[in-house]
PDB file of C-alpha atoms and ligand atoms in Angstrom:
ATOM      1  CA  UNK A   1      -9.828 -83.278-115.506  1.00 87.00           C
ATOM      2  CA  UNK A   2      -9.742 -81.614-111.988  1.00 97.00           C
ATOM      3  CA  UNK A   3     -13.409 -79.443-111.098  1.00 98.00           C
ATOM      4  CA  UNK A   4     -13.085 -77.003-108.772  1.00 98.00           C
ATOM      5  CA  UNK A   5     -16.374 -75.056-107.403  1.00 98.00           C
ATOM      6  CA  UNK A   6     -15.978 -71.697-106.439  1.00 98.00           C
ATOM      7  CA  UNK A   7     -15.263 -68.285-107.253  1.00 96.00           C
ATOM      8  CA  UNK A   8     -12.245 -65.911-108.133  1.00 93.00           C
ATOM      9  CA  UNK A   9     -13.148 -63.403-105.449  1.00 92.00           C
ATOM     10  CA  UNK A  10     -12.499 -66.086-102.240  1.00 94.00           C
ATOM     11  CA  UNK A  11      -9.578 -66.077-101.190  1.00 95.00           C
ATOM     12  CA  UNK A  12      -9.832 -69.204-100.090  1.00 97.00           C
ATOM     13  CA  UNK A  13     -10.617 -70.193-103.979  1.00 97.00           C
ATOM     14  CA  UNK A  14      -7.704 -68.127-105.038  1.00 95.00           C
ATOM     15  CA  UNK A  15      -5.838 -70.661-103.086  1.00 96.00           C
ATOM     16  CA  UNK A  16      -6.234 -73.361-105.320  1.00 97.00           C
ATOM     17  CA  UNK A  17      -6.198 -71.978-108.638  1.00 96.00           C
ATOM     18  CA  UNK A  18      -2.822 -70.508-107.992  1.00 96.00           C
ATOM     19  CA  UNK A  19      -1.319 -74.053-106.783  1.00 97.00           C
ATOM     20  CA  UNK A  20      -3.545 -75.359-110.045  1.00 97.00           C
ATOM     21  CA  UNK A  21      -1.545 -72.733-112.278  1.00 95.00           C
ATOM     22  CA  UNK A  22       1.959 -73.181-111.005  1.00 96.00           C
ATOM     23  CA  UNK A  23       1.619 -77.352-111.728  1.00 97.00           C
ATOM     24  CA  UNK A  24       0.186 -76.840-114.976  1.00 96.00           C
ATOM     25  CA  UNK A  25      -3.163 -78.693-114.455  1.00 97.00           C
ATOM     26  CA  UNK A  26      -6.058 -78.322-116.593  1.00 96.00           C
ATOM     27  CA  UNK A  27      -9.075 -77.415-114.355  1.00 97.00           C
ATOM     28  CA  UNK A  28     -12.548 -76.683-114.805  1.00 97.00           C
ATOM     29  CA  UNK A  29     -13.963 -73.953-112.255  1.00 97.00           C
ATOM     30  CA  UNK A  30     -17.601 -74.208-111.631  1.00 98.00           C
ATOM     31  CA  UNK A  31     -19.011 -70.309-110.359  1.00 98.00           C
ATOM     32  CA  UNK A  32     -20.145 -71.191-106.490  1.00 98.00           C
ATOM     33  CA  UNK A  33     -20.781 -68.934-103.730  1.00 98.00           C
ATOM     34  CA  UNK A  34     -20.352 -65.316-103.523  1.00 96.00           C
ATOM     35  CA  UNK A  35     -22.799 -63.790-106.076  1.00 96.00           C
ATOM     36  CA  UNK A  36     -23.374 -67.257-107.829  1.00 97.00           C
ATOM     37  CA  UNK A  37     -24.492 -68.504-104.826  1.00 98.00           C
ATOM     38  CA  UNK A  38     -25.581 -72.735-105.113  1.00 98.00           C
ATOM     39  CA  UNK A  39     -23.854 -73.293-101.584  1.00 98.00           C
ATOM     40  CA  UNK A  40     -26.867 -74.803-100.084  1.00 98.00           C
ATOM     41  CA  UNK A  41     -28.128 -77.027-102.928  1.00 98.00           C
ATOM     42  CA  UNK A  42     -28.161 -81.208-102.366  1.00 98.00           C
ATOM     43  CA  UNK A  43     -25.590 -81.241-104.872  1.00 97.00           C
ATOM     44  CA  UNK A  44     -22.739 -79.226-103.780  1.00 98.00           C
ATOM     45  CA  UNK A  45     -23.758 -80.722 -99.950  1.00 98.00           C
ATOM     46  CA  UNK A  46     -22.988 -83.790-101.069  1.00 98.00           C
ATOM     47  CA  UNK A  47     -19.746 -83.180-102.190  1.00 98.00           C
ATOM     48  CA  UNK A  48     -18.910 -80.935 -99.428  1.00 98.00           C
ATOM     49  CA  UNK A  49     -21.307 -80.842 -96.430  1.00 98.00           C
ATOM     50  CA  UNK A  50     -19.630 -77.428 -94.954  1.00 98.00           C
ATOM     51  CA  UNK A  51     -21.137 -76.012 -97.448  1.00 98.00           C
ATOM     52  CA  UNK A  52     -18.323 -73.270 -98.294  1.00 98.00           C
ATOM     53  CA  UNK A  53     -15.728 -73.204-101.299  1.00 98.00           C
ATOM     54  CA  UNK A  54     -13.437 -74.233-102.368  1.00 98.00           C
ATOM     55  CA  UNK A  55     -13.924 -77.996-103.065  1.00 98.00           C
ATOM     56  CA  UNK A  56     -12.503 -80.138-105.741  1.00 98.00           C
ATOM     57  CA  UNK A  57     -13.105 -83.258-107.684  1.00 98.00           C
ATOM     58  CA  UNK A  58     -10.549 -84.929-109.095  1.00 98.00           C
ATOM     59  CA  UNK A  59     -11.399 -88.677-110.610  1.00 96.00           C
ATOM     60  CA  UNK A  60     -14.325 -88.700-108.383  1.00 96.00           C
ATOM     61  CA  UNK A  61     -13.124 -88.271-105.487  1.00 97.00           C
ATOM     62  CA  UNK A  62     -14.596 -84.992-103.734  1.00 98.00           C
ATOM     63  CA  UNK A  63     -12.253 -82.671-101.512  1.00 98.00           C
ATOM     64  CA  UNK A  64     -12.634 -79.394 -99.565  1.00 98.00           C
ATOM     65  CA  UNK A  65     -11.104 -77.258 -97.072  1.00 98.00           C
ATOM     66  CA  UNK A  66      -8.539 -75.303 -98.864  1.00 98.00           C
ATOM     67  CA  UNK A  67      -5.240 -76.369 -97.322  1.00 98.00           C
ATOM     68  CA  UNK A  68      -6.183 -79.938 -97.498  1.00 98.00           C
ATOM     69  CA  UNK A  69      -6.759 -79.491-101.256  1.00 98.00           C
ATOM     70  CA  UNK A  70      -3.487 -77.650-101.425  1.00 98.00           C
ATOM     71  CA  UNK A  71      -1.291 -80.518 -99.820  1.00 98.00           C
ATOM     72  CA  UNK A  72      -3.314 -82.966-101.981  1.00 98.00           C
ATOM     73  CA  UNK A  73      -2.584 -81.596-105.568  1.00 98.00           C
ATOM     74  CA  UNK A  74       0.753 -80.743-104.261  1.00 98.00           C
ATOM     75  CA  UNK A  75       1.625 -84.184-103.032  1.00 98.00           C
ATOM     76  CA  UNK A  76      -0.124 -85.590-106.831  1.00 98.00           C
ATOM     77  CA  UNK A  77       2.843 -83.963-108.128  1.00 98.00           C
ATOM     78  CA  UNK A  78       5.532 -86.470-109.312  1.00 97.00           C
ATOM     79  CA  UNK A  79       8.159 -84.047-109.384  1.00 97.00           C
ATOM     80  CA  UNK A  80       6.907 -82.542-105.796  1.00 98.00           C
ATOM     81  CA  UNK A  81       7.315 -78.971-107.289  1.00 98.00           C
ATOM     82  CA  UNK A  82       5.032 -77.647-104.136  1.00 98.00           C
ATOM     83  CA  UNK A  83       6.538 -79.677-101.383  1.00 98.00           C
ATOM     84  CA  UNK A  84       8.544 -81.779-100.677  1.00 98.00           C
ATOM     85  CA  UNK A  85       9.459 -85.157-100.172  1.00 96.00           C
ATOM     86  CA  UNK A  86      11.683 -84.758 -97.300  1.00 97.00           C
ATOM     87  CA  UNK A  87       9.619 -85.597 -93.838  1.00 97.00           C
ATOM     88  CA  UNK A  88      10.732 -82.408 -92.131  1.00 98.00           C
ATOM     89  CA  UNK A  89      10.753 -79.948 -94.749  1.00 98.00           C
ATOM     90  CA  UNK A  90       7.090 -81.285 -95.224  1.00 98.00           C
ATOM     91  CA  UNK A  91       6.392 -80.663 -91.373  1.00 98.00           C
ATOM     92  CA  UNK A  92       7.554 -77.092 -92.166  1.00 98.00           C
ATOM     93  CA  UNK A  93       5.202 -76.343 -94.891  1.00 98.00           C
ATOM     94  CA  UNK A  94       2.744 -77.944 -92.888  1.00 98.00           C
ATOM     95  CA  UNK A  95       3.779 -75.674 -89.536  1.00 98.00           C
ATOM     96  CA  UNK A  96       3.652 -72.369 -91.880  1.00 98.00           C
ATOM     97  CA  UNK A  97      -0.192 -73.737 -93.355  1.00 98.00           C
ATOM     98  CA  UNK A  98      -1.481 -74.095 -90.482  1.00 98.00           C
ATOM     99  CA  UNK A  99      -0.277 -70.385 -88.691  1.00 98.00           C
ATOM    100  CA  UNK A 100      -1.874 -69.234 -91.404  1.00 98.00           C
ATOM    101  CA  UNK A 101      -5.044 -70.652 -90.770  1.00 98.00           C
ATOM    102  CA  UNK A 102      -4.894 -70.413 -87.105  1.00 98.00           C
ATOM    103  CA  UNK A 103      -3.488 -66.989 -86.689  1.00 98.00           C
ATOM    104  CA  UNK A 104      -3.303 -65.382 -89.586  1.00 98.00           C
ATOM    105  CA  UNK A 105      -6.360 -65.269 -91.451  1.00 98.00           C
ATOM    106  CA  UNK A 106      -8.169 -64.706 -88.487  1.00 98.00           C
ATOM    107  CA  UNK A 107      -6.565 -61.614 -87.752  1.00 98.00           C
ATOM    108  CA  UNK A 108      -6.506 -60.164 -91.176  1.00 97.00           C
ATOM    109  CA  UNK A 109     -10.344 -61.110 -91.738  1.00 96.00           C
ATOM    110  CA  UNK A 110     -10.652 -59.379 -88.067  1.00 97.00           C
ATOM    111  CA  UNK A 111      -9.624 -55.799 -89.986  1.00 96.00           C
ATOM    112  CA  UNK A 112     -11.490 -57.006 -93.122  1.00 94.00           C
ATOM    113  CA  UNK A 113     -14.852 -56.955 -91.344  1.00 94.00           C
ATOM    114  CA  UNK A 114     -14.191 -53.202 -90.304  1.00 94.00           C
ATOM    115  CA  UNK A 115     -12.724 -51.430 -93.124  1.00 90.00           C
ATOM    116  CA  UNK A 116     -13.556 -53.693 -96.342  1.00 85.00           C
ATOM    117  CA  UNK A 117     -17.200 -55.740 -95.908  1.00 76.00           C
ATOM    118  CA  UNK A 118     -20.303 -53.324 -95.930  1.00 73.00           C
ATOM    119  CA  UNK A 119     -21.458 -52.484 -93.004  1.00 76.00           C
ATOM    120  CA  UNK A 120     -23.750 -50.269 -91.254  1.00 80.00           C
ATOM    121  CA  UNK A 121     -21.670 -48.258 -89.231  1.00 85.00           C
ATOM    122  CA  UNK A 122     -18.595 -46.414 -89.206  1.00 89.00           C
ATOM    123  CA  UNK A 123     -15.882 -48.503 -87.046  1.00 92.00           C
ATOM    124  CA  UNK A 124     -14.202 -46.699 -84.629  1.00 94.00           C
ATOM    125  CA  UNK A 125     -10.830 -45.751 -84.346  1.00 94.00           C
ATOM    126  CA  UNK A 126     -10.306 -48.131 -81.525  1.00 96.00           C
ATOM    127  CA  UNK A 127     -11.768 -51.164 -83.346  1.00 95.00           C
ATOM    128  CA  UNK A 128      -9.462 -51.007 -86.045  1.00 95.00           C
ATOM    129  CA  UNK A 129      -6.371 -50.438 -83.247  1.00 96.00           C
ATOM    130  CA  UNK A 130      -7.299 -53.809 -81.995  1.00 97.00           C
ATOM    131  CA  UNK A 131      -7.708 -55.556 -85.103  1.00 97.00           C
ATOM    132  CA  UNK A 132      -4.193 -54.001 -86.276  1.00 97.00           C
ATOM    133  CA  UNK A 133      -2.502 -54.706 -82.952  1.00 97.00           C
ATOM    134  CA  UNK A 134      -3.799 -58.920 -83.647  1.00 98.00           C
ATOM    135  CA  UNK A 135      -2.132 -58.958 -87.139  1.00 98.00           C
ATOM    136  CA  UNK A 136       1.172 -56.905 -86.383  1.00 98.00           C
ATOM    137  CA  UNK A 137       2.361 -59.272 -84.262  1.00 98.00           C
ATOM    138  CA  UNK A 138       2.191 -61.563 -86.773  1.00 98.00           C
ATOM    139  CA  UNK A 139       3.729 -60.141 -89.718  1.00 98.00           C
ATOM    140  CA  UNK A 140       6.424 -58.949 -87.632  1.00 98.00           C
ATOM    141  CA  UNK A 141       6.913 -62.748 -86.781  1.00 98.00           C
ATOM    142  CA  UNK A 142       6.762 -63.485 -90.537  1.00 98.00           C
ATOM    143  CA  UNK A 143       9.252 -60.695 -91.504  1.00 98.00           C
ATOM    144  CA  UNK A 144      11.748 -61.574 -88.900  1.00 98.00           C
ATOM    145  CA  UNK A 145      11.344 -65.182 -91.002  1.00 98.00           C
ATOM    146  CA  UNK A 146      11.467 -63.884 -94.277  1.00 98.00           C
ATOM    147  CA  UNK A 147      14.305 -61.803 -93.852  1.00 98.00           C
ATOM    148  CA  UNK A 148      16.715 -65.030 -93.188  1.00 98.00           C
ATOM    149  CA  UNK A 149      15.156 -66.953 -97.116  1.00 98.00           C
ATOM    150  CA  UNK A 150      13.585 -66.304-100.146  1.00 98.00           C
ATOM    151  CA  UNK A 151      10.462 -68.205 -99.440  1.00 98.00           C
ATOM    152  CA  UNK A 152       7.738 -69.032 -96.275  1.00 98.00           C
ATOM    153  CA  UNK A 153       9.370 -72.534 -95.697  1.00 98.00           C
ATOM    154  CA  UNK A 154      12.912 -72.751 -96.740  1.00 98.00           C
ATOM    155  CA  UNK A 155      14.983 -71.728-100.009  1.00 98.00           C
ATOM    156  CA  UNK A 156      12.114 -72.001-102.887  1.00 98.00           C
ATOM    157  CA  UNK A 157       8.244 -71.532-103.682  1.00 98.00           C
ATOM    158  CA  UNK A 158       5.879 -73.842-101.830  1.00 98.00           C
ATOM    159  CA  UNK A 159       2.473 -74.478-100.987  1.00 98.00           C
ATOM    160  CA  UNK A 160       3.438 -72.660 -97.809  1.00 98.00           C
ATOM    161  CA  UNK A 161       3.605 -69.154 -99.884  1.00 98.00           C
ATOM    162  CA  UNK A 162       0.403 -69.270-101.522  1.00 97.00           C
ATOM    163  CA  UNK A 163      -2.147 -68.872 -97.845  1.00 98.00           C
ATOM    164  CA  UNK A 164       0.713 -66.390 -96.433  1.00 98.00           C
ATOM    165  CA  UNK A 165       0.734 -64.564 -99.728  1.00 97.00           C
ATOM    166  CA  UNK A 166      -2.733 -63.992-100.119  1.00 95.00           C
ATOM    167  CA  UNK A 167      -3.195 -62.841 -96.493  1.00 96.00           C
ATOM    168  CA  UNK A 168      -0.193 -60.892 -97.183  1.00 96.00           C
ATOM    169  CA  UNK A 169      -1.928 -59.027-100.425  1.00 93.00           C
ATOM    170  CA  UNK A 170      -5.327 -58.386 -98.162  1.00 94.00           C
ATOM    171  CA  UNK A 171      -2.785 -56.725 -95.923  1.00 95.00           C
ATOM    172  CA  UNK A 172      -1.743 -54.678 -98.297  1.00 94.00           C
ATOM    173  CA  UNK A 173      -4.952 -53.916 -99.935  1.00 92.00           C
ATOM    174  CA  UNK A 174      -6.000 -52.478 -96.782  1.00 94.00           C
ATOM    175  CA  UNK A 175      -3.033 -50.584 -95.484  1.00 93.00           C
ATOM    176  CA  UNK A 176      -1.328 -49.775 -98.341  1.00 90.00           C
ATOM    177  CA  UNK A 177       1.016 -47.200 -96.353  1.00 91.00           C
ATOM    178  CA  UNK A 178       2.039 -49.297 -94.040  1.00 90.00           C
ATOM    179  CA  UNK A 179       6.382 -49.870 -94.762  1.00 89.00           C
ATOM    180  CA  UNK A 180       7.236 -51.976 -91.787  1.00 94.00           C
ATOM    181  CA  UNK A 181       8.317 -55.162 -93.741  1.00 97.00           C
ATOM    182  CA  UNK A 182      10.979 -54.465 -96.091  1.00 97.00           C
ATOM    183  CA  UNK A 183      11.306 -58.601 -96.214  1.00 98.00           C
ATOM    184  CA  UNK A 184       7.983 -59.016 -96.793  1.00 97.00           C
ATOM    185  CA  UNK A 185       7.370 -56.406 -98.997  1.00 96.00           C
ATOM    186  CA  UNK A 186      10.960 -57.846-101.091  1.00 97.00           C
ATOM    187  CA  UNK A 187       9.508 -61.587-100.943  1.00 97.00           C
ATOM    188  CA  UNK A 188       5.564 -60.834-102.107  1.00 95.00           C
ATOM    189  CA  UNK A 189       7.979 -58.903-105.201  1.00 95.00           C
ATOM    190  CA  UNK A 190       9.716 -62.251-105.831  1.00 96.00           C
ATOM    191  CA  UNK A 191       6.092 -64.263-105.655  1.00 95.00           C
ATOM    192  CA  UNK A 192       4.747 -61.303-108.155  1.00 92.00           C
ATOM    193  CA  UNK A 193       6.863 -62.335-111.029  1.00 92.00           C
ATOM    194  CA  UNK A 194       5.547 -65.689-110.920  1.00 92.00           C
ATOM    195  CA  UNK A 195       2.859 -66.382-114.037  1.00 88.00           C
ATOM    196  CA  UNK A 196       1.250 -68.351-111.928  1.00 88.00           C
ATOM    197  CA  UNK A 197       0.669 -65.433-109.650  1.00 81.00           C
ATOM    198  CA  UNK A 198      -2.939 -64.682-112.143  1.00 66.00           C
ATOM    199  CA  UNK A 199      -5.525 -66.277-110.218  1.00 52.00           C
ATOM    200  CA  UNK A 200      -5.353 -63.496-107.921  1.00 60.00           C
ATOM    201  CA  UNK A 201      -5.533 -60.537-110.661  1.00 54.00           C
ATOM    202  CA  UNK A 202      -9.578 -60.414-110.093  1.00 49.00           C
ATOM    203  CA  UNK A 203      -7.906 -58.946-106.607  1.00 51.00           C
ATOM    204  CA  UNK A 204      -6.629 -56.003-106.403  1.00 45.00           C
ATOM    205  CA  UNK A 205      -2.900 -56.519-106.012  1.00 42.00           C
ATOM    206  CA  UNK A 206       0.317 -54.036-104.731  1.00 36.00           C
TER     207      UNK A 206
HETATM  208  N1  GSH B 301     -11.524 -73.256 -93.954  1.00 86.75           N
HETATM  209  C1  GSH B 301     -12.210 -73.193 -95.235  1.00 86.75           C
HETATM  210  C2  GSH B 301     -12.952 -71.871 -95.312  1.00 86.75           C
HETATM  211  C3  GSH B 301     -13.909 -71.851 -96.489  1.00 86.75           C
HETATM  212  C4  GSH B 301     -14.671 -70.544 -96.522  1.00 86.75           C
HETATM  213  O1  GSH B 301     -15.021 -69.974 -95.475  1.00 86.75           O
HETATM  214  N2  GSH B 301     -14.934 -70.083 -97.753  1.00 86.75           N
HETATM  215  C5  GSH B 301     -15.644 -68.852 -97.923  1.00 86.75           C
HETATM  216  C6  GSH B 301     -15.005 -68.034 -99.048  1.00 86.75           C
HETATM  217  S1  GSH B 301     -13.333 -67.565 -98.657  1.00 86.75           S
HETATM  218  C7  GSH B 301     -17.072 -69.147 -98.359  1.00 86.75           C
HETATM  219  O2  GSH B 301     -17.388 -70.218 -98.812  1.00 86.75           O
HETATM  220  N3  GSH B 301     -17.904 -68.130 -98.219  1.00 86.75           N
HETATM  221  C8  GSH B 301     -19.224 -68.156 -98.786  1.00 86.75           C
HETATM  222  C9  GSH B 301     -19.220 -67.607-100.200  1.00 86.75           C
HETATM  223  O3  GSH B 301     -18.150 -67.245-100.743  1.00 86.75           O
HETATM  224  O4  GSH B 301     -20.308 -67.527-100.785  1.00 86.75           O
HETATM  225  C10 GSH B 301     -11.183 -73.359 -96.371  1.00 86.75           C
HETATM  226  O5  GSH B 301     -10.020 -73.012 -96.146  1.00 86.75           O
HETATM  227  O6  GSH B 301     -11.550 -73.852 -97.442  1.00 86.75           O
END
């Protein structure tokens, strides 16, 4: 039985349930962080000393950072439903989880801290120019992608969708007008109709 500590409302968390859902495996998810809180106890240090969620345990064997989780349960999979077993269409996936992390998130949690956390001032119009003109870049790099295959890193769902995706639906949440990405728009459509898509309905979706 796989653990996983964390909660629904990380995206980070939302992650790994969603690669947990589409292989099917039973999991156990302990409330940590966010209003559960326990981050900083000797316990959950132990198993992950950055002190953040998501981690795992799976036979023992303790795991965080979320895209190192996601290319672990995804290379666990016998059938390599997530991946794949091909060394460069690996690298790919790789390439596309790591932009994500590097540039993506970044940028979209650069707009998050304006218009979506509390805080105690307005942001100006400026401040949200800059944060929009760091993520349009990028979305324009991942539409001009998108618009040549169905999926992030080639012709089917990966491991690569799920990071993209749920930067992609923070997007959304927080410019919901914005019709720039007809590819985009058509692929996070194609993602939707996937069950396994329901670890992110705590979220508000598009
Ligand atoms: N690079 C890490 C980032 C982990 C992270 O920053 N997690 C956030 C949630 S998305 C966290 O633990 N925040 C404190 C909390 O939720 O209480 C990963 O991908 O797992």
């Amino acid at each position: 039985m796989l653990t996983v500590w964390g909660h629904r409302g990380s995206p980070n968390v939302q992650k790994v349930l969603w690669a947990c859902e589409e292989l099917g495996l039973h999991y156990v998810l302990k409330e940590t962080g966010g209003a559960a809180g326990g981050l900083d106890t000797s316990d959950y240090l132990a198993r992950n000393p950055n002190g953040r969620v998501p981690t795992i345990e799976d036979g023992g064997h303790a795991l965080w950072e979320s895209h190192a989780i996601l290319r672990y349960l995804a290379a666990k999979d016998p059938a390599q439903r997530l991946t794949s077993a091909d060394l460069r269409s690996r690298a790919v996936i790789d390439q596309w989880l790591d932009w994500q992390c590097a540039h993506l998130a970044p940028a979209i949690r650069a707009l998050a801290v304006l218009v979506v956390k509390p805080r105690s001032t307005m942001p100006t119009a400026q401040e949200i120019e800059a944060a929009r003109s760091g993520i349009l870049p990028l979305l324009r790099l991942a539409e001009r992608e998108l618009a040549t295959r169905d999926y992030v890193a080639g012709a089917r769902f990966t491991i690569a969708d799920i990071p993209v995706a749920i930067s992609y639906n923070l997007w959304k949440i927080m410019e919901p007008a914005w019709a720039e990405f007809p590819a985009l728009d058509a692929w996070y459509a194609r993602i939707g109709q996937r069950s396994a898509f329901k670890p992110m309905s705590g979220q508000r979706r598009v």
